[in-house]
Short mmCIF file of C-alpha atoms in Angstrom, two decimals:
data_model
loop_
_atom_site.label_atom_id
_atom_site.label_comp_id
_atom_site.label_asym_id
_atom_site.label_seq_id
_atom_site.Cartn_x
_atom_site.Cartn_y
_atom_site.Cartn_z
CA UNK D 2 147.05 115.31 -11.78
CA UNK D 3 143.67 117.62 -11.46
CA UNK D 4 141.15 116.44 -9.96
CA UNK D 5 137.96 114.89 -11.97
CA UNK D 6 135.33 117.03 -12.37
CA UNK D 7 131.60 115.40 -11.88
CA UNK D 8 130.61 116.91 -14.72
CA UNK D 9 133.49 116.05 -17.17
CA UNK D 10 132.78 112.01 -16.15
CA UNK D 11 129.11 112.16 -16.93
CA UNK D 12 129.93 114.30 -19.76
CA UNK D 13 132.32 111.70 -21.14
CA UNK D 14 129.93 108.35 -20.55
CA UNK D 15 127.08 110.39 -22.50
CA UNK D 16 129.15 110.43 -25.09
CA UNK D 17 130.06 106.79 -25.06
CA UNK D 18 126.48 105.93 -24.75
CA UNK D 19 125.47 108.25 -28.15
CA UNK D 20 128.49 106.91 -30.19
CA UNK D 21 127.21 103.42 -29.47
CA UNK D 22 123.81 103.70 -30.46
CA UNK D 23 124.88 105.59 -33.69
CA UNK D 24 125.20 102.17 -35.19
CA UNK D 25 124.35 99.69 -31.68
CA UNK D 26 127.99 98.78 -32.44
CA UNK D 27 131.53 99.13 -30.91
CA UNK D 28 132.61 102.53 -31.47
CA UNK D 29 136.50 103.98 -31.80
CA UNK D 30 137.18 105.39 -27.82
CA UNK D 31 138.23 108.67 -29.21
CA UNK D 32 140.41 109.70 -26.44
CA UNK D 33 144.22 109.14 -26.18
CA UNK D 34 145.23 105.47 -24.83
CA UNK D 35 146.13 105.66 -20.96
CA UNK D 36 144.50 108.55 -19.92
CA UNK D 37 141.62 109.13 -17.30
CA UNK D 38 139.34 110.48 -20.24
CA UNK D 39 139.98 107.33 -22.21
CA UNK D 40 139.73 104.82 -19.49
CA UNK D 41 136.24 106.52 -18.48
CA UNK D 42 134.88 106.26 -21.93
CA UNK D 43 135.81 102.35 -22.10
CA UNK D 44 133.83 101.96 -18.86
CA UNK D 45 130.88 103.35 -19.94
CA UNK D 46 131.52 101.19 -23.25
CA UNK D 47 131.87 98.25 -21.71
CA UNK D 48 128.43 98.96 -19.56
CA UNK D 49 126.86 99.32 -22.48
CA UNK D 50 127.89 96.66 -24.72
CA UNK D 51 127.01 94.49 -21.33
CA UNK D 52 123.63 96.31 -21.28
CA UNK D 53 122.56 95.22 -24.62
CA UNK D 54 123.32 91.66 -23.78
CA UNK D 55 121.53 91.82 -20.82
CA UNK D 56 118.99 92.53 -22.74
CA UNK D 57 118.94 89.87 -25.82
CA UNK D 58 119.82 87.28 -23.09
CA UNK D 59 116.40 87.74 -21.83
CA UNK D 60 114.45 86.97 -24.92
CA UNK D 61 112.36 84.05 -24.88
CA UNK D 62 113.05 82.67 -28.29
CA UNK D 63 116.61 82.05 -27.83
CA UNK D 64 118.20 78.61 -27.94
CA UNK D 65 119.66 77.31 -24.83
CA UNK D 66 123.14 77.32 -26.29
CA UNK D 67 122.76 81.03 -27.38
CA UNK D 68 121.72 81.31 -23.59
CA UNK D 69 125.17 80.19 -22.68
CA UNK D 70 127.09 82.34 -24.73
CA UNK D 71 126.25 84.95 -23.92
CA UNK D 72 126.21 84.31 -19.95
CA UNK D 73 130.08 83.84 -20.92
CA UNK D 74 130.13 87.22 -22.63
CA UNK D 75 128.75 88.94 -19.61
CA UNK D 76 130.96 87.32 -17.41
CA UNK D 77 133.89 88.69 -19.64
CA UNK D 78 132.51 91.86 -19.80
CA UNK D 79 132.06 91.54 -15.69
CA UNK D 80 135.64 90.90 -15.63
CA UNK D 81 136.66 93.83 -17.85
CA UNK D 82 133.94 96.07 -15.69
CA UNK D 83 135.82 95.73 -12.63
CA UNK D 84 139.54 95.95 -14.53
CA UNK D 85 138.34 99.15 -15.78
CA UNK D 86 136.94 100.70 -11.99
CA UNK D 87 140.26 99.22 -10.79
CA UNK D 88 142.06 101.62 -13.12
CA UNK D 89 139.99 104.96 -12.73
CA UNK D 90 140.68 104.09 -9.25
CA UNK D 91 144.31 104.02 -9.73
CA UNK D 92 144.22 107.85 -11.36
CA UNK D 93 142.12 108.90 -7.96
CA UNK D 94 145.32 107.45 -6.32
CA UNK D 95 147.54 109.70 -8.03
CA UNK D 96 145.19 112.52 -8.10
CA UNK D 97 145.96 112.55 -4.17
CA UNK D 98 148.92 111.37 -3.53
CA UNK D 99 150.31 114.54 -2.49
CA UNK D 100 147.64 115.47 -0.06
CA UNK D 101 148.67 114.22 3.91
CA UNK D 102 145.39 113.13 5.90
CA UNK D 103 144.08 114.58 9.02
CA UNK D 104 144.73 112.26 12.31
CA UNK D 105 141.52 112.16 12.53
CA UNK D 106 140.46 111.56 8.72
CA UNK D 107 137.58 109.58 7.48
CA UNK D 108 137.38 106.11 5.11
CA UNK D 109 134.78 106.22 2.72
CA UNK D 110 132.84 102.69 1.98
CA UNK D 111 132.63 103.26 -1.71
CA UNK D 112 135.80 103.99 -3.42
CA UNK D 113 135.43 107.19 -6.34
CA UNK D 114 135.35 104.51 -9.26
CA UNK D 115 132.62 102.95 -7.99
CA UNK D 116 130.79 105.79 -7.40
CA UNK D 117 131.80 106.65 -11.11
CA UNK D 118 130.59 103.33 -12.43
CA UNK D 119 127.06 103.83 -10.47
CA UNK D 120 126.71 107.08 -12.57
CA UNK D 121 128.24 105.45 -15.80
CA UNK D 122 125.15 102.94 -15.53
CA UNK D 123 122.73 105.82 -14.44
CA UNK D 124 123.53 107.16 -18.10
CA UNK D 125 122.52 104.38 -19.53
CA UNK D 126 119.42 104.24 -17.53
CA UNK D 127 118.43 107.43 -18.49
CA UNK D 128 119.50 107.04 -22.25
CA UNK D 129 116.91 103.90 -22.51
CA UNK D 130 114.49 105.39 -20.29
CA UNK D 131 114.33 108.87 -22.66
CA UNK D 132 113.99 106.05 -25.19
CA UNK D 133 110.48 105.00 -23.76
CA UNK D 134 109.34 108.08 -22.99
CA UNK D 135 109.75 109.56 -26.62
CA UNK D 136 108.25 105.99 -28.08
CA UNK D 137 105.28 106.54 -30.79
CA UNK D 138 104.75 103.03 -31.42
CA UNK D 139 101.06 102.18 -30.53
CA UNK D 140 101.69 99.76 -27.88
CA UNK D 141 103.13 103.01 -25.91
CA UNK D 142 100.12 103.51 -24.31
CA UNK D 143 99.54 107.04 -22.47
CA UNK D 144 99.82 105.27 -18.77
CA UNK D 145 103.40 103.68 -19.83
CA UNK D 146 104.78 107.10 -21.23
CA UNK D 147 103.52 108.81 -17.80
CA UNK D 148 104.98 105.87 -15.69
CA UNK D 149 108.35 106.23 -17.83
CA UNK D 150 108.69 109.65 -17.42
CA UNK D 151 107.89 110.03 -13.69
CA UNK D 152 110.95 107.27 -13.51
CA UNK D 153 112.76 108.99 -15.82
CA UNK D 154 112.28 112.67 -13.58
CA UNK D 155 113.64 110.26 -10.75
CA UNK D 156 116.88 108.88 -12.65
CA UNK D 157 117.64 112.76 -13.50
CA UNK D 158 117.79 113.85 -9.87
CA UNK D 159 119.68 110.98 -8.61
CA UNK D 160 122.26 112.12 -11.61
CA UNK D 161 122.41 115.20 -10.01
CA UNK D 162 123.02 113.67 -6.52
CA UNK D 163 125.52 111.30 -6.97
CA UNK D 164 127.80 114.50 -9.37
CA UNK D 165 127.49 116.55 -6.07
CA UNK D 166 128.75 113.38 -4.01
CA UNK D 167 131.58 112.35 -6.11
CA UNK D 168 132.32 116.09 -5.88
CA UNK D 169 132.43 116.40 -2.36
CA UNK D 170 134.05 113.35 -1.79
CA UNK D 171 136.82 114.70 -3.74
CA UNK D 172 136.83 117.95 -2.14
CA UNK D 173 137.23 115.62 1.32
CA UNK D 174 139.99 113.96 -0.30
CA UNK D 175 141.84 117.40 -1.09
CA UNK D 176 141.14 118.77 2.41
CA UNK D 177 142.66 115.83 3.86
CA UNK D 178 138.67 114.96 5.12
CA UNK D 179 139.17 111.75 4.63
CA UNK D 180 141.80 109.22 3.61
CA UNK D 181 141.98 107.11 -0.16
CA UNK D 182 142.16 103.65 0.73
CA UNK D 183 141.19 101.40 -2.29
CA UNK D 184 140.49 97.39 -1.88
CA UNK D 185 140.73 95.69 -4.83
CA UNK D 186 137.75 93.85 -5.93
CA UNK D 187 139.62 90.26 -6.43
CA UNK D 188 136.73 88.32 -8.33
CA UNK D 189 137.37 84.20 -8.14
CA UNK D 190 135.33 83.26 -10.77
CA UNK D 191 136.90 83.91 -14.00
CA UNK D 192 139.98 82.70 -12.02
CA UNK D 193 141.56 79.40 -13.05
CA UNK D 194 143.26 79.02 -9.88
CA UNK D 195 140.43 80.39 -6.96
CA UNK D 196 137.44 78.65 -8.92
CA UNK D 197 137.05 75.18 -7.76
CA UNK D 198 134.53 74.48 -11.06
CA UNK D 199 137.81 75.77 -13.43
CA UNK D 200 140.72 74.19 -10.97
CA UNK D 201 139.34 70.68 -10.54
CA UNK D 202 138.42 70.36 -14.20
CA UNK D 203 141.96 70.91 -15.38
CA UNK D 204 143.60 68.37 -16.83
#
């Protein structure tokens, strides 16, 4: 398998973030089931859907059992977050499975899909942030569209950053650099049996 390009992920969750807000609904993943390009495009749909709820969660007027469904969506959506890493990092796995380490070859702390859902939430950051600074509405005052868009010059350059260090790390990885080791993330709470608030209520 060929190695991800940077710019084909970010590419990809742009895409996912658009074809959301089309209708600020679910949208048809538009790539074929089981590959890389699909399973990066549910990510970033999942990190959106979750960042929307985020959002309405927050709202002042809501009742307290609206407060509690959604807390359960996001925890779903937590669950289906980290399902979703789990797999991109399974492709990395297979991406290098062919390449032998150095002796002396380096772990990295932050596994590729990781790094890919930190820039799959940067997209979103900069969607909404784009958002503010383009707002015409007259509570946009002059010092909040200067604020947003010195944030918003920020979130770009870190975009940058992080494509040249998913690059390089994979460029490690196909020199043999350093080694793919991936931990799985093994989350107890939506876990009947590791949860003691789920396992001791069962009847």
């Amino acid at each position: 398998m060929k190695a991800l390009e940077a710019i084909k992920a970010v590419a990809i969750f742009q895409e996912s973030v658009l074809d959301w807000h089309k209708k600020e609904a679910p949208h048809p993943n538009p790539y074929p089931e089981g590959t890389l390009e699909f399973t990066l495009y549910q990510k970033n749909h999942i990190d959106t859907i979750q960042w929307h709820i985020e959002d309405e969660i927050r709202r002042p007027d809501i009742a307290l059992e609206e407060v509690v469904a959604l807390k359960r969506k996001i925890d779903k959506l937590n669950q289906d977050r980290t399902d979703m890493v789990e797999r991109l990092d399974d492709f990395v796995i297979e991406m290098f499975q062919t390449v032998s380490p150095k002796p002396d070859a380096r772990l990295n702390s932050e596994s590729p899909a990781w790094l890919l859902d930190r820039m799959s939430i940067l997209e979103l950051k900069i969607y909404h942030m784009e958002e503010q600074v383009n707002r015409k509405d007259s509570s946009a005052t002059k010092e909040h569209i200067e604020k947003c868009q010195a944030k918003l010059t920020v979130l770009l350059d870190q975009r940058e950053d992080l494509k040249q260090c998913l690059e390089e790390l994979f460029d490690d990885y196909a020199k043999g650099i350093k080694r793919v080791k991936v931990y799985r993330q093994m989350k107890m709470y939506n876990d009947q049996n590791l949860n003691p608030s789920l396992y001791k209520n069962q009847k």
